[in-house]
Amino acid sequence: MSKFLAVVLCAVLYGSFVTSIPVNDSASSALSSSTASSSSASTSISTSQSRGGTGTSTASSAVSPSPTVPYASDDPNYWLWNETTTTDPQPERGKLGANILGPQNVPIDRQNPDILAPPTTDQGTVGNAKWPFSLSKNQLNTGGWVRQQNVEQMPIAKAMAGVDMRLEAGAIRELHWHQTAEWAYVLSGSTQITSVDQYGRNYVATVNKGDLWYFPPGIPHSLQGTNDTAEGTEFLLIFPDGTFNDDDTFLLTDWLAHTPKEVIAKNFQDYIMDWDMIPGEQLYIFPGTALPDDQKPPTSPAGEVPEPFSYEFSKVQPTQYTGGTVKIADSTTFHIATEIAVAEITVEPGAMREMHWHPTQDEWGFFLEGTARVTLFAGTAIAQTFDYQPGDISYIPTGYGHYVENTGNTTLKFLEIFNTDVFQDVSLAQWLALTPPSLVKQHLHLSDSTIANFNRSKGVIVGGPGAKVSA
């Protein structure tokens, strides 16, 4: 009898427990989704092995799924349109979103598909990481123009600021100096630079398209468009301070216009009347007569600078990768450039700059050709995707994971610029390839064959025509 009562009591308790479990559509859906995902994962692994993978059975190649979190979505989250499509840009992705009923700036929306209809992997915001130079106010001068970007336009860009400057043939950016270093990349034409350092050593050089110059903080210099082309020159300037303002430059004419003539004459041991024709205010940019490309500086008792202020970056042979090319200039090659490093990168259609991050410095990017998208991963489940066109600036804070994907049908070309003496990056694929496979497997539930195929060397530019792509 006691056994019979015990059995009955157990049955009653079990029935109460089962009845207390909530059952609804979401629970049923979650169970179905989990089952479908498990089946999909198993099929994916089996398919991978049937295509030539070296792994053993599914059971031995992948660890059991995590019991604590769901699988990531299988949605590839492709960009939805680019400059070659005629898609009507709307904030819709699959079943999410709805069309715009009010006013719409269609040209801007066409340029920013991942802002208007972001991938479902985006979450939160990282701040504005895109600034087109076209939106910067332009200062027009006789002989050229200048526009800039700093924290006023792009608050996220705290470590560096950029200036785009144009000089007509012969036009001069007057003799001046800065409190910060100045680094430059010539976008078009050629520029003649002059300088004298703190020891009285001088330097003159003509810097051509794709080449660089660098002046340390406080070193006076001038810039002039040459007559090599009828158009003169245009160049990108980078300053390692996000608050830099080109209006705060120390200019020769500005200083003398605000110094008593008696002091000027005494300083140069000259007559006051000899200084009657100096400008009464700054010149900044003004027309001039171009000097010969092979112009030599006056002979200095101290000689010329020991390290050139310019570097023929255009003549550096790029390293070829599966999806494009890379060449780098930092203090290991351009020795005087101790505060700015650069990588010039090309990415072929269908390829991407691999997923990576920079461990110790922010990245200021500038897009020269083609179109791209970049997702910034800021940690704590925050990620945001941006789209870029020629003339656009990107900015990626230290440690943020990111990639740069070519979204067009032509070669993508851009600059990665850093406030550092030596270029550094960490490759996601290389990190996982050089980590014990069993540890990677426990994190990501990947097969042995998948992990074994990870590249132990940096891929840098991956994908492109003929690259392996999952179905």
Coordinates of C-alpha atoms in Angstrom, one line a residue:
M1 CA 0.0 0.0 0.0
S2 CA 2.8 2.4 0.9
K3 CA 4.4 1.7 -2.5
F4 CA 1.1 2.4 -4.2
L5 CA 0.8 5.8 -2.5
A6 CA 4.3 6.7 -3.4
V7 CA 3.7 6.0 -7.0
V8 CA 0.5 8.1 -7.0
L9 CA 2.2 11.0 -5.2
C10 CA 5.1 11.1 -7.8
A11 CA 2.6 11.0 -10.6
V12 CA 0.7 14.0 -9.2
L13 CA 3.8 16.0 -8.6
Y14 CA 5.1 15.3 -12.2
G15 CA 1.8 16.3 -13.7
S16 CA 1.8 19.6 -11.7
F17 CA 5.4 20.3 -13.0
V18 CA 4.5 19.7 -16.6
T19 CA 1.4 21.8 -16.4
S20 CA 3.4 24.8 -15.0
I21 CA 5.6 25.0 -18.1
P22 CA 4.3 27.9 -20.3
V23 CA 3.5 26.9 -23.9
N24 CA 2.9 29.6 -26.5
D25 CA 3.6 30.4 -30.1
S26 CA 7.0 32.0 -29.4
A27 CA 8.2 29.0 -27.5
S28 CA 7.0 26.7 -30.2
S29 CA 8.6 28.9 -32.8
A30 CA 11.9 29.1 -31.0
L31 CA 12.0 25.3 -30.7
S32 CA 11.2 24.9 -34.4
S33 CA 13.9 27.5 -35.3
S34 CA 16.4 25.8 -33.1
T35 CA 15.7 22.5 -34.7
A36 CA 15.9 24.0 -38.2
S37 CA 19.1 25.8 -37.4
S38 CA 20.6 22.6 -36.1
S39 CA 19.6 20.8 -39.2
S40 CA 20.9 23.6 -41.4
A41 CA 24.3 23.6 -39.6
S42 CA 24.6 19.9 -40.0
T43 CA 23.7 20.1 -43.7
S44 CA 26.2 23.0 -44.1
I45 CA 29.1 20.9 -42.6
S46 CA 28.2 17.8 -44.6
T47 CA 28.1 19.9 -47.8
S48 CA 31.4 21.5 -47.0
Q49 CA 33.0 18.0 -46.5
S50 CA 31.5 16.7 -49.8
R51 CA 33.2 19.6 -51.6
G52 CA 36.6 18.3 -50.6
G53 CA 37.0 19.1 -47.0
T54 CA 39.4 17.0 -45.0
G55 CA 37.3 16.8 -41.8
T56 CA 35.8 13.5 -40.5
S57 CA 32.2 13.0 -39.6
T58 CA 30.0 15.9 -38.4
A59 CA 29.9 14.5 -34.9
S60 CA 33.7 14.5 -34.6
S61 CA 34.3 17.8 -36.5
A62 CA 32.1 20.2 -34.6
V63 CA 31.3 20.5 -30.9
S64 CA 27.8 20.6 -29.6
P65 CA 25.9 23.9 -30.0
S66 CA 26.0 26.4 -27.2
P67 CA 23.1 25.9 -24.9
T68 CA 23.1 29.5 -23.8
V69 CA 22.6 31.7 -27.0
P70 CA 20.8 31.2 -30.3
Y71 CA 22.6 30.9 -33.6
A72 CA 23.6 34.0 -35.6
S73 CA 21.2 34.8 -38.5
D74 CA 21.9 33.1 -41.8
D75 CA 20.9 36.4 -43.6
P76 CA 24.0 37.4 -45.7
N77 CA 23.0 41.1 -45.3
Y78 CA 24.3 42.2 -48.8
W79 CA 24.3 45.9 -49.7
L80 CA 21.0 46.6 -51.4
W81 CA 22.1 49.0 -54.2
N82 CA 25.1 50.9 -55.5
E83 CA 26.0 53.4 -58.2
T84 CA 25.4 50.9 -61.0
T85 CA 21.8 50.0 -60.0
T86 CA 18.5 51.8 -60.6
T87 CA 16.9 50.7 -57.4
D88 CA 14.6 53.1 -55.7
P89 CA 16.3 53.8 -52.4
Q90 CA 13.9 53.0 -49.6
P91 CA 14.4 52.2 -45.9
E92 CA 13.3 48.6 -46.4
R93 CA 15.2 45.3 -45.9
G94 CA 13.1 42.2 -46.3
K95 CA 10.0 42.5 -44.2
L96 CA 11.5 45.3 -42.1
G97 CA 10.9 49.0 -42.6
A98 CA 8.6 50.8 -45.0
N99 CA 8.9 53.3 -47.9
I100 CA 9.3 57.0 -47.4
L101 CA 6.1 59.1 -47.8
G102 CA 7.6 62.5 -47.0
P103 CA 10.4 64.5 -48.8
Q104 CA 13.5 62.5 -49.7
N105 CA 17.0 63.5 -50.8
V106 CA 17.4 60.7 -53.3
P107 CA 21.0 61.3 -54.4
I108 CA 22.2 61.1 -50.7
D109 CA 20.1 58.0 -50.1
R110 CA 21.6 56.4 -53.2
Q111 CA 25.1 56.9 -51.8
N112 CA 24.2 55.4 -48.4
P113 CA 22.3 52.2 -48.7
D114 CA 23.6 50.8 -45.4
I115 CA 22.5 54.0 -43.5
L116 CA 19.0 54.0 -45.1
A117 CA 18.5 50.3 -44.9
P118 CA 21.2 49.0 -42.5
P119 CA 22.1 45.3 -42.3
T120 CA 20.3 43.5 -39.5
T121 CA 23.7 42.9 -37.8
D122 CA 23.9 46.7 -37.0
Q123 CA 23.0 47.7 -33.5
G124 CA 23.3 51.0 -31.7
T125 CA 25.4 53.9 -33.1
V126 CA 29.1 54.6 -33.0
G127 CA 28.9 58.3 -34.0
N128 CA 29.3 59.7 -37.5
A129 CA 32.3 58.0 -39.1
K130 CA 31.8 59.5 -42.6
W131 CA 32.4 63.0 -43.8
P132 CA 32.5 64.1 -47.5
F133 CA 35.0 66.9 -48.2
S134 CA 32.2 68.2 -50.5
L135 CA 30.3 69.3 -47.3
S136 CA 33.3 71.3 -45.9
K137 CA 33.2 75.0 -46.4
N138 CA 35.6 76.1 -49.1
Q139 CA 37.9 79.1 -48.6
L140 CA 38.5 80.7 -52.1
N141 CA 41.7 82.6 -52.7
T142 CA 43.4 84.1 -55.7
G143 CA 45.4 81.2 -56.9
G144 CA 43.6 78.3 -55.2
W145 CA 41.4 77.2 -52.4
V146 CA 41.4 75.1 -49.2
R147 CA 38.8 73.1 -47.2
Q148 CA 39.2 71.2 -44.0
Q149 CA 37.8 68.5 -41.7
N150 CA 38.3 68.5 -37.9
V151 CA 36.3 67.7 -34.8
E152 CA 33.9 70.5 -35.7
Q153 CA 32.7 68.5 -38.7
M154 CA 33.4 65.0 -37.4
P155 CA 33.5 64.8 -33.5
I156 CA 34.6 61.1 -33.6
A157 CA 37.9 62.1 -35.3
K158 CA 39.9 63.2 -32.2
A159 CA 43.4 62.2 -33.2
M160 CA 43.8 63.6 -36.7
A161 CA 42.4 66.4 -38.9
G162 CA 42.5 66.7 -42.7
V163 CA 42.9 69.6 -45.2
D164 CA 42.3 69.5 -49.0
M165 CA 44.3 72.2 -50.8
R166 CA 44.5 73.3 -54.4
L167 CA 47.1 75.6 -55.9
E168 CA 47.1 76.8 -59.5
A169 CA 50.4 76.5 -61.5
G170 CA 52.8 78.9 -59.8
A171 CA 50.5 79.7 -56.9
I172 CA 52.1 79.7 -53.4
R173 CA 50.9 78.6 -50.0
E174 CA 53.0 81.2 -48.2
L175 CA 55.9 80.6 -45.9
H176 CA 54.5 79.3 -42.6
W177 CA 54.8 76.8 -39.8
H178 CA 52.5 74.8 -37.4
Q179 CA 52.5 73.7 -33.8
T180 CA 51.8 70.2 -35.1
A181 CA 53.5 68.0 -37.7
E182 CA 52.3 68.2 -41.3
W183 CA 52.0 65.1 -43.6
A184 CA 50.9 65.3 -47.2
Y185 CA 49.9 63.0 -50.1
V186 CA 49.8 64.6 -53.6
L187 CA 46.5 63.9 -55.3
S188 CA 47.3 65.6 -58.6
G189 CA 50.1 67.5 -60.4
S190 CA 53.3 68.2 -58.5
T191 CA 54.2 70.6 -55.6
Q192 CA 57.5 72.2 -54.9
I193 CA 58.3 72.3 -51.1
T194 CA 61.0 74.4 -49.3
S195 CA 62.1 74.2 -45.7
V196 CA 64.7 75.2 -43.2
D197 CA 65.1 73.2 -39.9
Q198 CA 66.0 74.5 -36.4
Y199 CA 69.7 73.9 -37.2
G200 CA 69.7 76.1 -40.3
R201 CA 69.8 73.1 -42.7
N202 CA 67.6 73.6 -45.7
Y203 CA 65.7 71.5 -48.3
V204 CA 64.0 72.0 -51.6
A205 CA 62.2 69.2 -53.6
T206 CA 59.4 68.7 -56.2
V207 CA 56.8 66.2 -54.9
N208 CA 54.8 64.4 -57.6
K209 CA 51.4 62.7 -57.7
G210 CA 51.2 59.8 -55.2
D211 CA 54.3 61.0 -53.3
L212 CA 54.5 62.3 -49.7
W213 CA 56.1 65.1 -47.6
Y214 CA 56.4 65.6 -43.9
F215 CA 57.4 68.5 -41.8
P216 CA 58.0 68.1 -38.0
P217 CA 56.2 70.5 -35.6
G218 CA 57.5 74.1 -35.8
I219 CA 59.6 73.6 -39.0
P220 CA 58.9 76.5 -41.4
H221 CA 58.1 75.6 -45.0
S222 CA 56.3 76.7 -48.2
L223 CA 54.3 74.9 -50.9
Q224 CA 54.0 75.9 -54.6
G225 CA 52.2 74.5 -57.6
T226 CA 54.6 73.7 -60.4
N227 CA 54.3 74.3 -64.1
D228 CA 54.5 70.6 -64.8
T229 CA 50.8 70.6 -65.7
A230 CA 48.6 73.6 -66.6
E231 CA 46.3 72.8 -63.7
G232 CA 49.0 73.1 -61.0
T233 CA 48.5 70.8 -58.0
E234 CA 46.1 69.4 -55.3
F235 CA 47.1 67.6 -52.2
L236 CA 45.8 66.1 -49.0
L237 CA 47.3 67.3 -45.7
I238 CA 47.0 65.4 -42.4
F239 CA 47.7 66.9 -39.0
P240 CA 48.0 64.6 -35.9
D241 CA 45.5 66.6 -33.8
G242 CA 41.7 66.4 -34.3
T243 CA 41.3 70.0 -33.2
F244 CA 43.7 71.4 -35.8
N245 CA 42.4 74.4 -37.6
D246 CA 44.3 75.7 -40.7
D247 CA 43.2 79.2 -39.8
D248 CA 45.6 79.0 -36.8
T249 CA 48.7 78.7 -38.9
F250 CA 51.7 80.9 -38.2
L251 CA 52.2 82.9 -41.4
L252 CA 55.2 85.0 -42.4
T253 CA 53.2 88.0 -43.8
D254 CA 50.8 87.9 -40.8
W255 CA 53.7 88.1 -38.3
L256 CA 55.5 91.0 -40.1
A257 CA 52.2 92.9 -40.6
H258 CA 51.8 92.9 -36.8
T259 CA 55.4 93.8 -35.9
P260 CA 56.6 97.5 -35.6
K261 CA 58.7 98.4 -38.7
E262 CA 61.4 99.7 -36.4
V263 CA 61.8 96.2 -34.9
I264 CA 61.8 94.6 -38.3
A265 CA 64.5 96.9 -39.6
K266 CA 66.6 96.4 -36.4
N267 CA 66.2 92.6 -36.6
F268 CA 67.5 92.5 -40.2
Q269 CA 70.0 95.4 -39.7
D270 CA 68.4 97.3 -42.5
Y271 CA 66.7 100.6 -43.2
I272 CA 63.0 101.0 -42.3
M273 CA 62.2 102.3 -45.8
D274 CA 63.3 99.0 -47.3
W275 CA 60.3 97.4 -45.7
D276 CA 57.7 99.9 -47.0
M277 CA 56.2 97.4 -49.5
I278 CA 55.5 94.4 -47.3
P279 CA 51.9 93.2 -47.2
G280 CA 49.7 94.8 -44.5
E281 CA 47.9 91.5 -43.9
Q282 CA 48.4 87.8 -44.6
L283 CA 48.6 86.4 -48.1
Y284 CA 47.9 82.7 -47.3
I285 CA 47.5 81.6 -51.0
F286 CA 48.6 84.0 -53.8
P287 CA 49.7 83.8 -57.4
G288 CA 53.4 83.5 -58.1
T289 CA 56.1 82.4 -60.6
A290 CA 56.9 78.7 -60.5
L291 CA 60.6 77.8 -59.9
P292 CA 62.3 75.0 -61.9
D293 CA 61.7 71.5 -60.7
D294 CA 65.4 71.1 -60.1
Q295 CA 65.7 74.3 -58.0
K296 CA 68.5 74.1 -55.6
P297 CA 68.4 75.8 -52.1
P298 CA 70.9 78.5 -51.2
T299 CA 74.1 77.1 -49.8
S300 CA 73.8 76.8 -46.0
P301 CA 76.8 76.8 -43.6
A302 CA 75.0 73.9 -41.9
G303 CA 74.3 72.0 -45.1
E304 CA 71.0 70.3 -46.1
V305 CA 68.7 68.3 -43.8
P306 CA 70.1 64.7 -43.2
E307 CA 66.6 63.1 -43.7
P308 CA 64.6 64.2 -46.7
F309 CA 61.3 65.9 -46.0
S310 CA 59.8 64.1 -49.1
Y311 CA 59.3 60.5 -50.1
E312 CA 58.7 59.0 -53.6
F313 CA 55.8 56.8 -52.4
S314 CA 54.6 56.5 -56.0
K315 CA 57.7 54.4 -56.9
V316 CA 57.2 51.9 -54.1
Q317 CA 56.3 48.5 -55.5
P318 CA 53.0 47.3 -53.9
T319 CA 52.5 43.9 -52.3
Q320 CA 50.0 41.8 -54.3
Y321 CA 47.3 39.8 -52.4
T322 CA 44.5 37.7 -53.7
G323 CA 42.1 40.6 -53.9
G324 CA 44.2 43.7 -54.4
T325 CA 47.4 45.5 -53.4
V326 CA 49.0 47.3 -50.4
K327 CA 52.0 49.5 -49.9
I328 CA 53.0 51.2 -46.7
A329 CA 55.1 54.2 -45.7
D330 CA 56.0 54.8 -42.1
S331 CA 59.2 55.8 -40.2
T332 CA 60.9 52.5 -41.2
T333 CA 61.0 53.7 -44.8
F334 CA 60.1 57.4 -44.7
H335 CA 62.4 58.1 -41.7
I336 CA 61.5 61.7 -40.9
A337 CA 57.7 60.8 -40.6
T338 CA 57.6 59.9 -36.9
E339 CA 54.0 60.8 -36.3
I340 CA 52.1 59.7 -39.4
A341 CA 52.0 56.3 -41.2
V342 CA 50.0 55.4 -44.3
A343 CA 48.8 52.4 -46.2
E344 CA 47.7 52.9 -49.9
I345 CA 45.3 50.0 -50.7
T346 CA 43.5 48.8 -53.8
V347 CA 40.6 46.3 -53.6
E348 CA 39.3 44.6 -56.7
P349 CA 35.5 44.1 -57.3
G350 CA 34.2 41.3 -55.1
A351 CA 37.1 41.6 -52.7
M352 CA 37.6 43.3 -49.3
R353 CA 40.2 44.5 -46.9
E354 CA 40.0 41.7 -44.4
M355 CA 38.4 42.0 -40.9
H356 CA 41.0 43.5 -38.6
W357 CA 41.7 46.2 -36.1
H358 CA 44.5 48.6 -35.1
P359 CA 45.8 48.0 -31.6
T360 CA 47.3 51.4 -30.7
Q361 CA 46.0 54.1 -33.0
D362 CA 42.9 55.6 -34.7
E363 CA 42.5 55.3 -38.5
W364 CA 41.8 58.3 -40.7
G365 CA 40.7 57.1 -44.1
F366 CA 40.4 58.8 -47.5
F367 CA 38.7 57.3 -50.5
L368 CA 40.3 58.0 -53.9
E369 CA 38.4 55.7 -56.3
G370 CA 35.5 53.3 -56.3
T371 CA 32.9 52.7 -53.6
A372 CA 33.0 50.8 -50.3
R373 CA 31.2 49.9 -47.2
V374 CA 32.7 49.6 -43.7
T375 CA 31.1 48.2 -40.5
L376 CA 32.6 49.5 -37.3
F377 CA 32.4 47.1 -34.3
A378 CA 32.7 49.1 -31.1
G379 CA 32.2 46.3 -28.6
T380 CA 29.3 45.8 -26.2
A381 CA 27.1 44.6 -29.1
I382 CA 27.4 48.0 -30.9
A383 CA 28.1 48.0 -34.7
Q384 CA 27.3 50.4 -37.5
T385 CA 27.8 50.3 -41.3
F386 CA 28.8 53.2 -43.5
D387 CA 29.1 53.7 -47.3
Y388 CA 31.9 55.7 -49.0
Q389 CA 32.5 57.3 -52.3
P390 CA 35.6 59.2 -53.8
G391 CA 36.4 62.3 -51.7
D392 CA 34.9 60.8 -48.5
I393 CA 36.7 60.6 -45.2
S394 CA 36.3 57.7 -42.8
Y395 CA 37.3 57.5 -39.2
I396 CA 37.8 54.4 -37.0
P397 CA 38.8 54.7 -33.4
T398 CA 41.6 52.5 -31.8
G399 CA 40.6 48.9 -31.4
Y400 CA 37.4 49.0 -33.4
G401 CA 37.0 45.9 -35.5
H402 CA 36.2 46.7 -39.2
Y403 CA 36.6 45.6 -42.8
V404 CA 36.5 47.6 -46.1
E405 CA 34.4 45.9 -48.8
N406 CA 34.4 46.9 -52.5
T407 CA 30.7 47.5 -53.3
G408 CA 31.2 48.5 -56.9
N409 CA 32.3 47.1 -60.3
T410 CA 35.6 49.0 -60.5
T411 CA 38.8 49.0 -58.4
L412 CA 38.5 50.6 -55.0
K413 CA 41.5 52.7 -53.9
F414 CA 41.8 54.4 -50.5
L415 CA 44.3 55.5 -47.9
E416 CA 44.6 54.3 -44.3
I417 CA 46.4 57.0 -42.3
F418 CA 47.5 56.7 -38.7
N419 CA 48.9 58.9 -36.0
T420 CA 51.9 56.6 -35.3
D421 CA 55.5 56.0 -36.3
V422 CA 55.0 52.4 -37.4
F423 CA 52.0 50.8 -39.2
Q424 CA 50.2 48.0 -37.1
D425 CA 47.1 45.9 -37.5
V426 CA 45.7 42.6 -36.1
S427 CA 44.1 40.2 -38.5
L428 CA 41.0 38.3 -37.3
A429 CA 41.7 35.3 -39.5
Q430 CA 45.3 35.1 -38.5
W431 CA 44.4 35.4 -34.8
L432 CA 42.0 32.5 -35.0
A433 CA 44.4 30.4 -37.2
L434 CA 47.2 30.7 -34.6
T435 CA 44.9 30.0 -31.6
P436 CA 44.5 26.3 -30.5
P437 CA 41.8 24.9 -32.8
S438 CA 39.9 23.2 -30.0
L439 CA 39.5 26.6 -28.3
V440 CA 38.2 28.2 -31.5
K441 CA 35.8 25.3 -32.0
Q442 CA 34.3 25.7 -28.6
H443 CA 33.7 29.4 -29.3
L444 CA 32.3 29.2 -32.9
H445 CA 31.2 25.5 -33.4
L446 CA 33.1 25.2 -36.6
S447 CA 34.3 22.0 -38.2
D448 CA 38.0 20.9 -38.0
S449 CA 38.3 21.3 -41.8
T450 CA 37.0 24.9 -41.6
I451 CA 39.5 25.9 -38.9
A452 CA 42.3 24.1 -40.7
N453 CA 41.7 26.3 -43.7
F454 CA 42.3 29.6 -41.8
N455 CA 45.2 31.6 -43.1
R456 CA 48.1 31.7 -40.7
S457 CA 49.5 34.6 -42.6
K458 CA 47.6 37.9 -43.0
G459 CA 45.3 37.8 -46.0
V460 CA 45.1 41.7 -45.9
I461 CA 43.0 41.9 -49.2
V462 CA 40.8 38.8 -49.6
G463 CA 38.2 37.6 -52.1
G464 CA 37.9 38.9 -55.6
P465 CA 37.5 37.0 -58.9
G466 CA 38.1 33.3 -58.5
A467 CA 38.1 33.3 -54.7
K468 CA 36.2 30.7 -52.8
V469 CA 32.8 31.9 -51.7
S470 CA 30.2 29.9 -49.8
A471 CA 27.0 29.0 -51.6

